[in-house]
CSV table of C-alpha atoms in Angstrom, one decimal:
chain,number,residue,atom,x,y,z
Q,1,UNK,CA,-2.4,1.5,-13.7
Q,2,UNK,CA,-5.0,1.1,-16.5
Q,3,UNK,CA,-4.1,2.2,-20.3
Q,4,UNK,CA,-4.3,6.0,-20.5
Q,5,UNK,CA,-5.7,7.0,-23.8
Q,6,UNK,CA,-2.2,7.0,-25.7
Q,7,UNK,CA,-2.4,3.7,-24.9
Q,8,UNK,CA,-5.3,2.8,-25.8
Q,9,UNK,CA,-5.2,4.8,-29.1
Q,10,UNK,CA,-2.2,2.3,-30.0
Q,11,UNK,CA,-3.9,-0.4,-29.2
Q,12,UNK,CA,-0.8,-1.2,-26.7
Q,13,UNK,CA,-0.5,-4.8,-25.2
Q,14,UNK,CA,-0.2,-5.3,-21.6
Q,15,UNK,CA,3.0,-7.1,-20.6
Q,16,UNK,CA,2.7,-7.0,-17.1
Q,17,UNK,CA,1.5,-9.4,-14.8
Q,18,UNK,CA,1.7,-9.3,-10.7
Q,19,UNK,CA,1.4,-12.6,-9.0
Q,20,UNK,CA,1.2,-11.7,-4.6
Q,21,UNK,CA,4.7,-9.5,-4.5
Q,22,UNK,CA,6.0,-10.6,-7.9
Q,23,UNK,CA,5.8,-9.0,-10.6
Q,24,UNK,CA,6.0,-10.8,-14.5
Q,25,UNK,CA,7.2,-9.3,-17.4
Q,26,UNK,CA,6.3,-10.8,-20.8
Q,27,UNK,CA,7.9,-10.1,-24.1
Q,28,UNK,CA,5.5,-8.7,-26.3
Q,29,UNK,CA,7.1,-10.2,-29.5
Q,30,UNK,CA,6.7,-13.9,-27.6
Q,31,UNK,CA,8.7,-16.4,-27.5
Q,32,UNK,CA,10.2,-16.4,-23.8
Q,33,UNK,CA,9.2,-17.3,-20.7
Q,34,UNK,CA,8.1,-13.6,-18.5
Q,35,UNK,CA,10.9,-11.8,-16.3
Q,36,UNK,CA,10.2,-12.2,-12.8
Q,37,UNK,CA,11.0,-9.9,-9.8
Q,38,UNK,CA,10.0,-10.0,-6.2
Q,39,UNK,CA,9.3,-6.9,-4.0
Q,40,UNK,CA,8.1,-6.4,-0.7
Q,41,UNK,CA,4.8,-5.0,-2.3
Q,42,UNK,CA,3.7,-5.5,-6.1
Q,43,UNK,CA,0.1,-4.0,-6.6
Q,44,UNK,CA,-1.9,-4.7,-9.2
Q,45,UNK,CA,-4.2,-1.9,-10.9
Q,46,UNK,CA,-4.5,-2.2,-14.5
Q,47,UNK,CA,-8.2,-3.6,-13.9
Q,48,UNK,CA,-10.6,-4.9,-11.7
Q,49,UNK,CA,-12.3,-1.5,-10.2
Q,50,UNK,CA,-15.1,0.9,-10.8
Q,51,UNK,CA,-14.4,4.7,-10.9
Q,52,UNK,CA,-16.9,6.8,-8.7
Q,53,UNK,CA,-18.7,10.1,-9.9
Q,54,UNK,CA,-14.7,11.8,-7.5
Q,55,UNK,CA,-13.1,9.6,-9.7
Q,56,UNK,CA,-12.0,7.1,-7.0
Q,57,UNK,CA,-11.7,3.5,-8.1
Q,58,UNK,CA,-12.7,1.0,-6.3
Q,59,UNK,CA,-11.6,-2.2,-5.9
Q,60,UNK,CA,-14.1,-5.0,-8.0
Q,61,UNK,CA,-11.7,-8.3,-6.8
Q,62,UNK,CA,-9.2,-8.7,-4.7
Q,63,UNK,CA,-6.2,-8.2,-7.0
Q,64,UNK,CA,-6.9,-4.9,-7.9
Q,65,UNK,CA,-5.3,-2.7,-5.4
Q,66,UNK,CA,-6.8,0.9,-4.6
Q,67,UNK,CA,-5.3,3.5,-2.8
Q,68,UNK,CA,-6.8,2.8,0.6
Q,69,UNK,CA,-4.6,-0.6,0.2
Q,70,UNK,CA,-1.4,1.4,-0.7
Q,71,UNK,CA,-2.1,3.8,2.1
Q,72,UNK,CA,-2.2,0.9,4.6
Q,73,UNK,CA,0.2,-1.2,3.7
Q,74,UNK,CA,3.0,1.7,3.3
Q,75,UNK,CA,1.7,5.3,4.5
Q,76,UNK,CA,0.8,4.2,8.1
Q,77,UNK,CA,4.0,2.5,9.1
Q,78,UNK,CA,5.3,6.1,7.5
Q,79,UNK,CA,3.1,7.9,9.3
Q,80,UNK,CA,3.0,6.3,12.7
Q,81,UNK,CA,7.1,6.7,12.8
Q,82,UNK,CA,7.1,10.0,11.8
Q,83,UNK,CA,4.0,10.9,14.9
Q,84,UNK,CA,7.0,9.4,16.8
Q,85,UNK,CA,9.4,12.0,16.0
Q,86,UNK,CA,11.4,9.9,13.4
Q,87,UNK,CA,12.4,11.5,9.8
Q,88,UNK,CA,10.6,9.7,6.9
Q,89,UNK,CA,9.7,9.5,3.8
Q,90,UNK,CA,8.1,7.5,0.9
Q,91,UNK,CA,9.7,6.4,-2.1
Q,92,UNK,CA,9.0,5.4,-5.1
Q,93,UNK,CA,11.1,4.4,-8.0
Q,94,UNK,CA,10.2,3.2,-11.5
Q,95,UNK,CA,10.1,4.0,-15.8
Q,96,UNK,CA,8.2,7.3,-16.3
Q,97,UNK,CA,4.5,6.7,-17.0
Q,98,UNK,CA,4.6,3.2,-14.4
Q,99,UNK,CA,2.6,4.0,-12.3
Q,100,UNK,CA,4.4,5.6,-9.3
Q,101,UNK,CA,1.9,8.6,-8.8
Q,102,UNK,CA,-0.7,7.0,-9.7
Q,103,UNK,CA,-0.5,4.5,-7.1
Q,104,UNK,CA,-0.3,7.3,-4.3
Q,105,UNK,CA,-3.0,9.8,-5.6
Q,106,UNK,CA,-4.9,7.9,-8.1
Q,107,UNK,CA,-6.5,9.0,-11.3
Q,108,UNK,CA,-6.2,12.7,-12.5
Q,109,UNK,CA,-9.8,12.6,-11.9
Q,110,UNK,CA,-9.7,11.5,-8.2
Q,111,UNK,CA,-10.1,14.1,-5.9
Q,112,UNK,CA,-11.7,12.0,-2.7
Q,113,UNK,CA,-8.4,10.1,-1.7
Q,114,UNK,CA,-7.2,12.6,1.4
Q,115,UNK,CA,-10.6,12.7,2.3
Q,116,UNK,CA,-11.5,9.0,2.0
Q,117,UNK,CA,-12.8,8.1,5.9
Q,118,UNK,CA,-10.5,5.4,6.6
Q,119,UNK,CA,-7.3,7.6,5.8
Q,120,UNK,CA,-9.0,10.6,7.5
Q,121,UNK,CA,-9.7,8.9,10.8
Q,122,UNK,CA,-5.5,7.3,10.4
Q,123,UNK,CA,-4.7,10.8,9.6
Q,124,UNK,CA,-6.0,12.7,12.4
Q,125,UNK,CA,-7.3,10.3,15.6
């Protein structure tokens, strides 16, 4: 997720790094070579996007991972199992302030997501 203004404010450094599904963790003293973990999913979405007048941030290159791409590479497979009668649910696990909601919802600010057309049509065809 991008800096929020605490961040910013503290002129924080970004150790983070996401490279396909892993994700790199650098030392911000230096010194070491980064952590590395592999997921299934790592999504990058600290930069690369333009916020709309809803406050819906769109993807500017590849890496940067919106919503939409969160939505369709976790909430369908959800959502198509639980259409088929199957209990389910989405979880997500990580540090307070990492990121978690904002990968679901977006920005406080972003108010277009369950309304976004491709999630709609998924949603309700």
């Amino acid at each position: 997720r991008p800096f929020n203004q605490r961040e910013k404010d503290r002129k924080s450094k970004l150790v983070i790094d996401m490279v396909g599904s892993t994700t790199l963790i650098t030392d911000p003293k230096g010194g070491s070579e980064p952590k590395k973990f592999n997921f299934d999913h790592s999504y990058w979405s600290h930069d690369g996007f333009t916020e709309d007048d809803q406050g819906y941030m769109h993807p500017e290159d590849e890496r940067y991972c919106d919503q939409a791409r969160v939505f369709k590479d976790l909430g369908e497979g959800v959502l198509t199992n639980a259409w088929a009668g199957y209990n389910c649910s989405l979880f997500a696990y990580g540090q307070t302030g990492s990121g978690k909601s904002y990968s679901i919802v977006g920005s406080k600010r972003s108010t277009n997501f369950p309304n976004h057309q491709s999630n709609r049509e998924t949603l309700f065809d």
